[in-house]
Amino acid sequence: MRLLSPALVACLTLAVPLGPASAQPAARNVTFMANMNEYAGMGLANQNYSACWSYVHTDGSEYAVIGVYSGTAIYNVTNPSAPYRVAFIAGPPSIWREMKSYQTWIYLVTEGGGAGEGVQIVRMTNPESPILVGTYATNFVRSHTVSVDPARALLICNGTRNSAGEQTGVRILSLANPEAPAELATWPAGVPPPVPVDLYVHDSVPVGNRLYASSINSGRQRVLDFTNPSAPFEIASWVTPGAYTHNAWPDATGNYLYVTDEVPGKKLAVYDISNL
């Protein structure tokens, strides 16, 4: 499994709301350094924060990117004892928002609709002053999760929907021009909206020539051949123990796949994928 960067560890800490001032998080092989909780009480039913990601600039400075109900907050966490916010990128209101980085850009997606919907593109050339430089909203305007293939400059948007709320599948975008993404392909190919619910992909991760796609509603883990990103196709799929497949990640050898179900009490499943 991939090790977390210091910025991502700090990011996880930033996203945890604290109780009374005297309360301290439980120590589990980590040292508590600081807490920023500027957006408490904004979300529905106190759901204030969603996903987070790390961004490490070319000069070595580190940033935590936090999804909040009304947008995305970006913090400098280079000194983890003294984080500070460098920007807030407003977005459609939603209890769910996710982000990934590519070179000196960050891409933000959400399930929320309305003003600003689509993939928000944030330029981090000057990380102390992030700039929203554009929004991609061609063929879909909402996305549950987002993945990046940095080796091939690809942005993969999972669980997408159009302005009518119809499911539009996985959308694969080229980042050859990072501020003007261009669609290369969709999965499943040739299926007009609404894409059947059993083919909905909740999350995916591209590694080498494979895309590991988790279809939560059908409880299936899928493996797509991603050799040609313009024409991905399924090479294997199977039902996971909880039949509500959340996400997956291969080990460094590519021989084992770790998969979780979004079901309370279900354990991590490990699959031998050396021969699909």
PDB file of C-alpha atoms in Angstrom:
ATOM      1  CA  MET A   1       0.000   0.000   0.000  1.00  0.00           C
ATOM      2  CA  ARG A   2       1.134   3.553  -0.618  1.00  0.00           C
ATOM      3  CA  LEU A   3       2.731   5.510   2.227  1.00  0.00           C
ATOM      4  CA  LEU A   4       1.097   8.798   3.156  1.00  0.00           C
ATOM      5  CA  SER A   5       3.046  11.990   2.595  1.00  0.00           C
ATOM      6  CA  PRO A   6       3.515  14.316   5.585  1.00  0.00           C
ATOM      7  CA  ALA A   7       1.088  16.736   3.955  1.00  0.00           C
ATOM      8  CA  LEU A   8      -1.593  14.061   3.654  1.00  0.00           C
ATOM      9  CA  VAL A   9      -1.131  13.015   7.275  1.00  0.00           C
ATOM     10  CA  ALA A  10      -1.542  16.655   8.258  1.00  0.00           C
ATOM     11  CA  CYS A  11      -4.529  16.851   5.926  1.00  0.00           C
ATOM     12  CA  LEU A  12      -6.234  14.013   7.759  1.00  0.00           C
ATOM     13  CA  THR A  13      -5.607  15.733  11.086  1.00  0.00           C
ATOM     14  CA  LEU A  14      -6.963  19.036   9.796  1.00  0.00           C
ATOM     15  CA  ALA A  15     -10.217  17.435   8.777  1.00  0.00           C
ATOM     16  CA  VAL A  16     -11.064  16.013  12.212  1.00  0.00           C
ATOM     17  CA  PRO A  17     -13.329  18.332  14.223  1.00  0.00           C
ATOM     18  CA  LEU A  18     -12.519  18.473  17.918  1.00  0.00           C
ATOM     19  CA  GLY A  19     -14.839  18.498  20.883  1.00  0.00           C
ATOM     20  CA  PRO A  20     -14.271  20.709  23.925  1.00  0.00           C
ATOM     21  CA  ALA A  21     -11.045  22.684  24.022  1.00  0.00           C
ATOM     22  CA  SER A  22      -9.669  20.349  26.673  1.00  0.00           C
ATOM     23  CA  ALA A  23     -10.261  17.222  24.560  1.00  0.00           C
ATOM     24  CA  GLN A  24      -7.310  15.690  22.738  1.00  0.00           C
ATOM     25  CA  PRO A  25      -7.464  13.086  19.966  1.00  0.00           C
ATOM     26  CA  ALA A  26      -6.436   9.584  20.963  1.00  0.00           C
ATOM     27  CA  ALA A  27      -2.786   8.851  20.189  1.00  0.00           C
ATOM     28  CA  ARG A  28      -2.379   5.853  17.873  1.00  0.00           C
ATOM     29  CA  ASN A  29       1.291   5.911  16.866  1.00  0.00           C
ATOM     30  CA  VAL A  30       0.921   9.553  15.772  1.00  0.00           C
ATOM     31  CA  THR A  31       1.661  12.866  17.442  1.00  0.00           C
ATOM     32  CA  PHE A  32      -1.023  15.531  17.464  1.00  0.00           C
ATOM     33  CA  MET A  33       0.405  18.779  16.066  1.00  0.00           C
ATOM     34  CA  ALA A  34      -2.431  21.184  15.260  1.00  0.00           C
ATOM     35  CA  ASN A  35      -6.095  21.487  14.309  1.00  0.00           C
ATOM     36  CA  MET A  36      -7.930  23.841  11.965  1.00  0.00           C
ATOM     37  CA  ASN A  37     -11.718  23.721  12.184  1.00  0.00           C
ATOM     38  CA  GLU A  38     -12.834  26.898  10.432  1.00  0.00           C
ATOM     39  CA  TYR A  39     -15.853  25.405   8.679  1.00  0.00           C
ATOM     40  CA  ALA A  40     -17.663  23.644  11.521  1.00  0.00           C
ATOM     41  CA  GLY A  41     -21.438  23.912  11.481  1.00  0.00           C
ATOM     42  CA  MET A  42     -21.727  24.684   7.768  1.00  0.00           C
ATOM     43  CA  GLY A  43     -22.746  21.251   6.498  1.00  0.00           C
ATOM     44  CA  LEU A  44     -26.020  19.405   6.760  1.00  0.00           C
ATOM     45  CA  ALA A  45     -26.439  17.450  10.005  1.00  0.00           C
ATOM     46  CA  ASN A  46     -22.960  18.662  11.013  1.00  0.00           C
ATOM     47  CA  GLN A  47     -21.326  16.968   8.017  1.00  0.00           C
ATOM     48  CA  ASN A  48     -18.750  19.718   7.638  1.00  0.00           C
ATOM     49  CA  TYR A  49     -15.832  18.048   5.863  1.00  0.00           C
ATOM     50  CA  SER A  50     -15.390  15.417   3.176  1.00  0.00           C
ATOM     51  CA  ALA A  51     -12.262  14.252   1.350  1.00  0.00           C
ATOM     52  CA  CYS A  52      -8.729  15.605   1.574  1.00  0.00           C
ATOM     53  CA  TRP A  53      -5.538  15.395  -0.451  1.00  0.00           C
ATOM     54  CA  SER A  54      -1.946  16.566  -0.281  1.00  0.00           C
ATOM     55  CA  TYR A  55      -0.085  18.871  -2.619  1.00  0.00           C
ATOM     56  CA  VAL A  56       3.706  19.184  -2.470  1.00  0.00           C
ATOM     57  CA  HIS A  57       5.079  22.110  -4.437  1.00  0.00           C
ATOM     58  CA  THR A  58       8.306  21.996  -6.421  1.00  0.00           C
ATOM     59  CA  ASP A  59       9.993  24.127  -3.737  1.00  0.00           C
ATOM     60  CA  GLY A  60       9.189  21.487  -1.104  1.00  0.00           C
ATOM     61  CA  SER A  61       6.379  23.369   0.633  1.00  0.00           C
ATOM     62  CA  GLU A  62       3.421  21.185   1.599  1.00  0.00           C
ATOM     63  CA  TYR A  63      -0.306  21.860   1.446  1.00  0.00           C
ATOM     64  CA  ALA A  64      -3.471  20.135   2.638  1.00  0.00           C
ATOM     65  CA  VAL A  65      -6.517  20.413   0.376  1.00  0.00           C
ATOM     66  CA  ILE A  66      -9.772  19.944   2.312  1.00  0.00           C
ATOM     67  CA  GLY A  67     -13.300  19.552   0.973  1.00  0.00           C
ATOM     68  CA  VAL A  68     -15.866  21.513   2.983  1.00  0.00           C
ATOM     69  CA  TYR A  69     -19.605  21.957   2.500  1.00  0.00           C
ATOM     70  CA  SER A  70     -19.338  25.202   0.523  1.00  0.00           C
ATOM     71  CA  GLY A  71     -16.072  24.652  -1.339  1.00  0.00           C
ATOM     72  CA  THR A  72     -12.427  23.713  -0.866  1.00  0.00           C
ATOM     73  CA  ALA A  73      -9.968  25.082   1.691  1.00  0.00           C
ATOM     74  CA  ILE A  74      -6.213  24.929   1.041  1.00  0.00           C
ATOM     75  CA  TYR A  75      -3.773  25.097   3.953  1.00  0.00           C
ATOM     76  CA  ASN A  76      -0.015  25.466   4.134  1.00  0.00           C
ATOM     77  CA  VAL A  77       1.159  22.651   6.433  1.00  0.00           C
ATOM     78  CA  THR A  78       4.881  22.912   5.797  1.00  0.00           C
ATOM     79  CA  ASN A  79       5.218  23.601   9.525  1.00  0.00           C
ATOM     80  CA  PRO A  80       2.664  21.100  10.855  1.00  0.00           C
ATOM     81  CA  SER A  81       2.542  22.890  14.202  1.00  0.00           C
ATOM     82  CA  ALA A  82       1.398  26.139  12.567  1.00  0.00           C
ATOM     83  CA  PRO A  83      -0.850  25.532   9.536  1.00  0.00           C
ATOM     84  CA  TYR A  84      -2.566  28.465   7.861  1.00  0.00           C
ATOM     85  CA  ARG A  85      -5.113  28.834   5.090  1.00  0.00           C
ATOM     86  CA  VAL A  86      -3.858  30.189   1.757  1.00  0.00           C
ATOM     87  CA  ALA A  87      -7.109  30.004  -0.214  1.00  0.00           C
ATOM     88  CA  PHE A  88     -10.759  29.070  -0.256  1.00  0.00           C
ATOM     89  CA  ILE A  89     -12.284  27.969  -3.572  1.00  0.00           C
ATOM     90  CA  ALA A  90     -16.069  28.328  -3.453  1.00  0.00           C
ATOM     91  CA  GLY A  91     -18.093  25.554  -5.081  1.00  0.00           C
ATOM     92  CA  PRO A  92     -21.607  24.097  -5.250  1.00  0.00           C
ATOM     93  CA  PRO A  93     -22.850  23.184  -1.749  1.00  0.00           C
ATOM     94  CA  SER A  94     -22.390  19.497  -1.011  1.00  0.00           C
ATOM     95  CA  ILE A  95     -21.448  17.171   1.842  1.00  0.00           C
ATOM     96  CA  TRP A  96     -19.142  15.417  -0.619  1.00  0.00           C
ATOM     97  CA  ARG A  97     -16.166  16.843  -2.490  1.00  0.00           C
ATOM     98  CA  GLU A  98     -12.963  15.194  -3.705  1.00  0.00           C
ATOM     99  CA  MET A  99      -9.719  16.395  -5.221  1.00  0.00           C
ATOM    100  CA  LYS A 100      -6.496  15.201  -6.846  1.00  0.00           C
ATOM    101  CA  SER A 101      -3.334  16.984  -7.970  1.00  0.00           C
ATOM    102  CA  TYR A 102      -1.377  16.839 -11.218  1.00  0.00           C
ATOM    103  CA  GLN A 103       1.897  18.764 -11.551  1.00  0.00           C
ATOM    104  CA  THR A 104       1.037  22.296 -10.394  1.00  0.00           C
ATOM    105  CA  TRP A 105      -2.747  21.956 -10.660  1.00  0.00           C
ATOM    106  CA  ILE A 106      -5.485  20.627  -8.417  1.00  0.00           C
ATOM    107  CA  TYR A 107      -8.764  19.248  -9.767  1.00  0.00           C
ATOM    108  CA  LEU A 108     -11.907  19.460  -7.615  1.00  0.00           C
ATOM    109  CA  VAL A 109     -15.136  17.506  -8.114  1.00  0.00           C
ATOM    110  CA  THR A 110     -18.396  17.311  -6.201  1.00  0.00           C
ATOM    111  CA  GLU A 111     -21.880  15.813  -6.248  1.00  0.00           C
ATOM    112  CA  GLY A 112     -23.297  19.318  -5.755  1.00  0.00           C
ATOM    113  CA  GLY A 113     -25.102  21.219  -8.476  1.00  0.00           C
ATOM    114  CA  GLY A 114     -25.640  24.862  -9.261  1.00  0.00           C
ATOM    115  CA  ALA A 115     -23.223  27.742  -9.745  1.00  0.00           C
ATOM    116  CA  GLY A 116     -19.687  26.509 -10.343  1.00  0.00           C
ATOM    117  CA  GLU A 117     -20.630  22.887 -11.074  1.00  0.00           C
ATOM    118  CA  GLY A 118     -18.169  20.783 -13.069  1.00  0.00           C
ATOM    119  CA  VAL A 119     -14.485  19.970 -12.563  1.00  0.00           C
ATOM    120  CA  GLN A 120     -12.825  23.011 -10.990  1.00  0.00           C
ATOM    121  CA  ILE A 121      -9.211  23.589 -12.060  1.00  0.00           C
ATOM    122  CA  VAL A 122      -6.934  25.331  -9.546  1.00  0.00           C
ATOM    123  CA  ARG A 123      -3.505  26.628 -10.542  1.00  0.00           C
ATOM    124  CA  MET A 124      -0.832  26.205  -7.854  1.00  0.00           C
ATOM    125  CA  THR A 125       2.084  27.907  -9.624  1.00  0.00           C
ATOM    126  CA  ASN A 126       2.207  30.240  -6.629  1.00  0.00           C
ATOM    127  CA  PRO A 127       0.972  27.919  -3.894  1.00  0.00           C
ATOM    128  CA  GLU A 128       0.528  30.796  -1.469  1.00  0.00           C
ATOM    129  CA  SER A 129      -2.052  32.252  -3.859  1.00  0.00           C
ATOM    130  CA  PRO A 130      -4.008  29.460  -5.600  1.00  0.00           C
ATOM    131  CA  ILE A 131      -6.156  30.568  -8.554  1.00  0.00           C
ATOM    132  CA  LEU A 132      -9.327  29.008  -9.941  1.00  0.00           C
ATOM    133  CA  VAL A 133      -8.519  29.154 -13.655  1.00  0.00           C
ATOM    134  CA  GLY A 134     -11.438  27.271 -15.144  1.00  0.00           C
ATOM    135  CA  THR A 135     -14.244  24.729 -14.829  1.00  0.00           C
ATOM    136  CA  TYR A 136     -14.714  21.729 -17.123  1.00  0.00           C
ATOM    137  CA  ALA A 137     -18.390  20.912 -17.676  1.00  0.00           C
ATOM    138  CA  THR A 138     -18.596  19.044 -20.996  1.00  0.00           C
ATOM    139  CA  ASN A 139     -20.875  15.954 -21.064  1.00  0.00           C
ATOM    140  CA  PHE A 140     -21.090  15.884 -17.248  1.00  0.00           C
ATOM    141  CA  VAL A 141     -21.265  18.397 -14.409  1.00  0.00           C
ATOM    142  CA  ARG A 142     -20.991  16.224 -11.288  1.00  0.00           C
ATOM    143  CA  SER A 143     -18.518  13.558 -10.231  1.00  0.00           C
ATOM    144  CA  HIS A 144     -18.388  11.529  -7.037  1.00  0.00           C
ATOM    145  CA  THR A 145     -14.640  10.831  -7.094  1.00  0.00           C
ATOM    146  CA  VAL A 146     -11.633  11.657  -9.250  1.00  0.00           C
ATOM    147  CA  SER A 147      -8.378   9.833 -10.049  1.00  0.00           C
ATOM    148  CA  VAL A 148      -5.179  10.877 -11.804  1.00  0.00           C
ATOM    149  CA  ASP A 149      -2.729   8.913 -13.950  1.00  0.00           C
ATOM    150  CA  PRO A 150       0.290  11.254 -13.750  1.00  0.00           C
ATOM    151  CA  ALA A 151       2.454   9.140 -16.058  1.00  0.00           C
ATOM    152  CA  ARG A 152       0.025   9.589 -18.944  1.00  0.00           C
ATOM    153  CA  ALA A 153      -1.534  12.932 -17.969  1.00  0.00           C
ATOM    154  CA  LEU A 154      -5.043  11.549 -17.467  1.00  0.00           C
ATOM    155  CA  LEU A 155      -7.929  12.656 -15.250  1.00  0.00           C
ATOM    156  CA  ILE A 156     -10.513   9.966 -14.503  1.00  0.00           C
ATOM    157  CA  CYS A 157     -13.877  11.112 -13.187  1.00  0.00           C
ATOM    158  CA  ASN A 158     -15.982   8.415 -11.517  1.00  0.00           C
ATOM    159  CA  GLY A 159     -19.698   8.351 -10.790  1.00  0.00           C
ATOM    160  CA  THR A 160     -20.448  11.265 -13.109  1.00  0.00           C
ATOM    161  CA  ARG A 161     -23.845  12.815 -13.816  1.00  0.00           C
ATOM    162  CA  ASN A 162     -25.145  15.330 -16.338  1.00  0.00           C
ATOM    163  CA  SER A 163     -27.244  18.412 -15.580  1.00  0.00           C
ATOM    164  CA  ALA A 164     -30.386  16.248 -15.702  1.00  0.00           C
ATOM    165  CA  GLY A 165     -28.995  14.066 -12.909  1.00  0.00           C
ATOM    166  CA  GLU A 166     -28.508  11.067 -15.189  1.00  0.00           C
ATOM    167  CA  GLN A 167     -25.521   8.787 -14.641  1.00  0.00           C
ATOM    168  CA  THR A 168     -22.908   9.248 -17.388  1.00  0.00           C
ATOM    169  CA  GLY A 169     -20.296   6.647 -16.427  1.00  0.00           C
ATOM    170  CA  VAL A 170     -16.541   7.003 -16.070  1.00  0.00           C
ATOM    171  CA  ARG A 171     -15.127   9.919 -18.065  1.00  0.00           C
ATOM    172  CA  ILE A 172     -11.453   9.838 -19.059  1.00  0.00           C
ATOM    173  CA  LEU A 173      -9.910  13.233 -19.803  1.00  0.00           C
ATOM    174  CA  SER A 174      -6.538  14.168 -21.243  1.00  0.00           C
ATOM    175  CA  LEU A 175      -4.495  16.693 -19.267  1.00  0.00           C
ATOM    176  CA  ALA A 176      -2.084  17.383 -22.127  1.00  0.00           C
ATOM    177  CA  ASN A 177      -3.255  20.950 -21.603  1.00  0.00           C
ATOM    178  CA  PRO A 178      -3.817  20.954 -17.820  1.00  0.00           C
ATOM    179  CA  GLU A 179      -6.103  23.996 -17.913  1.00  0.00           C
ATOM    180  CA  ALA A 180      -8.187  22.719 -20.831  1.00  0.00           C
ATOM    181  CA  PRO A 181      -8.981  19.008 -20.320  1.00  0.00           C
ATOM    182  CA  ALA A 182     -10.240  17.076 -23.352  1.00  0.00           C
ATOM    183  CA  GLU A 183     -12.332  13.920 -23.186  1.00  0.00           C
ATOM    184  CA  LEU A 184     -10.670  10.786 -24.564  1.00  0.00           C
ATOM    185  CA  ALA A 185     -13.166   8.072 -23.674  1.00  0.00           C
ATOM    186  CA  THR A 186     -15.996   6.903 -21.477  1.00  0.00           C
ATOM    187  CA  TRP A 187     -16.734   3.613 -19.748  1.00  0.00           C
ATOM    188  CA  PRO A 188     -18.934   1.803 -20.475  1.00  0.00           C
ATOM    189  CA  ALA A 189     -18.403   2.817 -24.083  1.00  0.00           C
ATOM    190  CA  GLY A 190     -21.361   3.539 -26.311  1.00  0.00           C
ATOM    191  CA  VAL A 191     -23.927   3.563 -23.487  1.00  0.00           C
ATOM    192  CA  PRO A 192     -26.045   6.744 -23.557  1.00  0.00           C
ATOM    193  CA  PRO A 193     -27.295   8.299 -20.316  1.00  0.00           C
ATOM    194  CA  PRO A 194     -28.555   7.120 -18.008  1.00  0.00           C
ATOM    195  CA  VAL A 195     -25.846   4.490 -17.545  1.00  0.00           C
ATOM    196  CA  PRO A 196     -27.326   1.430 -15.737  1.00  0.00           C
ATOM    197  CA  VAL A 197     -26.943   1.633 -11.981  1.00  0.00           C
ATOM    198  CA  ASP A 198     -25.046  -1.677 -11.800  1.00  0.00           C
ATOM    199  CA  LEU A 199     -22.284  -0.173 -13.989  1.00  0.00           C
ATOM    200  CA  TYR A 200     -21.853   2.880 -11.758  1.00  0.00           C
ATOM    201  CA  VAL A 201     -18.208   3.227 -10.662  1.00  0.00           C
ATOM    202  CA  HIS A 202     -17.807   4.723  -7.211  1.00  0.00           C
ATOM    203  CA  ASP A 203     -14.008   4.935  -7.283  1.00  0.00           C
ATOM    204  CA  SER A 204     -11.102   3.834  -9.447  1.00  0.00           C
ATOM    205  CA  VAL A 205      -7.316   3.789  -9.442  1.00  0.00           C
ATOM    206  CA  PRO A 206      -5.096   3.584 -12.537  1.00  0.00           C
ATOM    207  CA  VAL A 207      -1.870   1.611 -12.108  1.00  0.00           C
ATOM    208  CA  GLY A 208       0.218   0.701 -15.132  1.00  0.00           C
ATOM    209  CA  ASN A 209      -2.024  -0.632 -17.887  1.00  0.00           C
ATOM    210  CA  ARG A 210      -4.951  -1.426 -15.595  1.00  0.00           C
ATOM    211  CA  LEU A 211      -7.801   0.580 -14.140  1.00  0.00           C
ATOM    212  CA  TYR A 212      -9.229  -0.914 -10.946  1.00  0.00           C
ATOM    213  CA  ALA A 213     -12.870   0.218 -10.867  1.00  0.00           C
ATOM    214  CA  SER A 214     -15.202  -0.403  -7.930  1.00  0.00           C
ATOM    215  CA  SER A 215     -18.900  -0.686  -8.797  1.00  0.00           C
ATOM    216  CA  ILE A 216     -20.511  -0.107  -5.431  1.00  0.00           C
ATOM    217  CA  ASN A 217     -24.159  -0.647  -6.392  1.00  0.00           C
ATOM    218  CA  SER A 218     -23.603  -4.058  -7.975  1.00  0.00           C
ATOM    219  CA  GLY A 219     -20.975  -5.058  -5.411  1.00  0.00           C
ATOM    220  CA  ARG A 220     -18.445  -5.837  -8.121  1.00  0.00           C
ATOM    221  CA  GLN A 221     -14.745  -5.133  -8.355  1.00  0.00           C
ATOM    222  CA  ARG A 222     -13.782  -4.617 -11.973  1.00  0.00           C
ATOM    223  CA  VAL A 223     -10.398  -4.607 -13.695  1.00  0.00           C
ATOM    224  CA  LEU A 224     -10.212  -2.722 -16.992  1.00  0.00           C
ATOM    225  CA  ASP A 225      -7.472  -2.979 -19.575  1.00  0.00           C
ATOM    226  CA  PHE A 226      -6.171   0.582 -19.684  1.00  0.00           C
ATOM    227  CA  THR A 227      -3.381   0.070 -22.208  1.00  0.00           C
ATOM    228  CA  ASN A 228      -5.183   2.393 -24.587  1.00  0.00           C
ATOM    229  CA  PRO A 229      -6.939   5.029 -22.417  1.00  0.00           C
ATOM    230  CA  SER A 230      -9.085   5.938 -25.400  1.00  0.00           C
ATOM    231  CA  ALA A 231     -10.634   2.458 -25.416  1.00  0.00           C
ATOM    232  CA  PRO A 232     -10.657   0.775 -21.984  1.00  0.00           C
ATOM    233  CA  PHE A 233     -12.376  -2.594 -21.704  1.00  0.00           C
ATOM    234  CA  GLU A 234     -13.181  -4.986 -18.875  1.00  0.00           C
ATOM    235  CA  ILE A 235     -10.956  -8.040 -18.432  1.00  0.00           C
ATOM    236  CA  ALA A 236     -12.258  -9.322 -15.088  1.00  0.00           C
ATOM    237  CA  SER A 237     -14.888  -8.679 -12.417  1.00  0.00           C
ATOM    238  CA  TRP A 238     -16.175 -10.396  -9.297  1.00  0.00           C
ATOM    239  CA  VAL A 239     -18.517  -9.807  -6.353  1.00  0.00           C
ATOM    240  CA  THR A 240     -16.836  -8.673  -3.122  1.00  0.00           C
ATOM    241  CA  PRO A 241     -17.718 -10.027   0.367  1.00  0.00           C
ATOM    242  CA  GLY A 242     -20.014  -7.162   1.348  1.00  0.00           C
ATOM    243  CA  ALA A 243     -21.485  -6.785  -2.159  1.00  0.00           C
ATOM    244  CA  TYR A 244     -21.063  -2.987  -1.808  1.00  0.00           C
ATOM    245  CA  THR A 245     -17.622  -2.446  -3.300  1.00  0.00           C
ATOM    246  CA  HIS A 246     -16.120   0.852  -2.163  1.00  0.00           C
ATOM    247  CA  ASN A 247     -12.531   1.030  -3.437  1.00  0.00           C
ATOM    248  CA  ALA A 248      -9.419  -0.977  -4.271  1.00  0.00           C
ATOM    249  CA  TRP A 249      -5.639  -0.666  -4.461  1.00  0.00           C
ATOM    250  CA  PRO A 250      -3.006  -3.070  -5.864  1.00  0.00           C
ATOM    251  CA  ASP A 251       0.245  -3.815  -4.064  1.00  0.00           C
ATOM    252  CA  ALA A 252       3.609  -2.821  -5.545  1.00  0.00           C
ATOM    253  CA  THR A 253       4.004  -6.150  -7.354  1.00  0.00           C
ATOM    254  CA  GLY A 254       0.632  -5.942  -9.079  1.00  0.00           C
ATOM    255  CA  ASN A 255      -0.105  -9.486  -7.910  1.00  0.00           C
ATOM    256  CA  TYR A 256      -2.480  -8.632  -5.062  1.00  0.00           C
ATOM    257  CA  LEU A 257      -5.461  -6.332  -4.825  1.00  0.00           C
ATOM    258  CA  TYR A 258      -6.807  -4.919  -1.559  1.00  0.00           C
ATOM    259  CA  VAL A 259     -10.553  -4.204  -1.645  1.00  0.00           C
ATOM    260  CA  THR A 260     -13.020  -2.763   0.864  1.00  0.00           C
ATOM    261  CA  ASP A 261     -16.817  -2.750   1.053  1.00  0.00           C
ATOM    262  CA  GLU A 262     -18.726   0.208   2.494  1.00  0.00           C
ATOM    263  CA  VAL A 263     -20.487  -2.090   4.955  1.00  0.00           C
ATOM    264  CA  PRO A 264     -19.999  -1.857   8.740  1.00  0.00           C
ATOM    265  CA  GLY A 265     -17.976  -4.758  10.114  1.00  0.00           C
ATOM    266  CA  LYS A 266     -16.721  -6.079   6.796  1.00  0.00           C
ATOM    267  CA  LYS A 267     -13.022  -6.894   6.708  1.00  0.00           C
ATOM    268  CA  LEU A 268     -10.413  -5.999   4.120  1.00  0.00           C
ATOM    269  CA  ALA A 269     -10.415  -8.514   1.255  1.00  0.00           C
ATOM    270  CA  VAL A 270      -7.147  -9.452  -0.448  1.00  0.00           C
ATOM    271  CA  TYR A 271      -7.204 -11.048  -3.904  1.00  0.00           C
ATOM    272  CA  ASP A 272      -4.512 -12.815  -5.890  1.00  0.00           C
ATOM    273  CA  ILE A 273      -4.735 -11.134  -9.310  1.00  0.00           C
ATOM    274  CA  SER A 274      -1.508 -12.550 -10.764  1.00  0.00           C
ATOM    275  CA  ASN A 275      -3.609 -14.465 -13.301  1.00  0.00           C
ATOM    276  CA  LEU A 276      -6.823 -12.680 -14.231  1.00  0.00           C
TER     277      LEU A 276
END
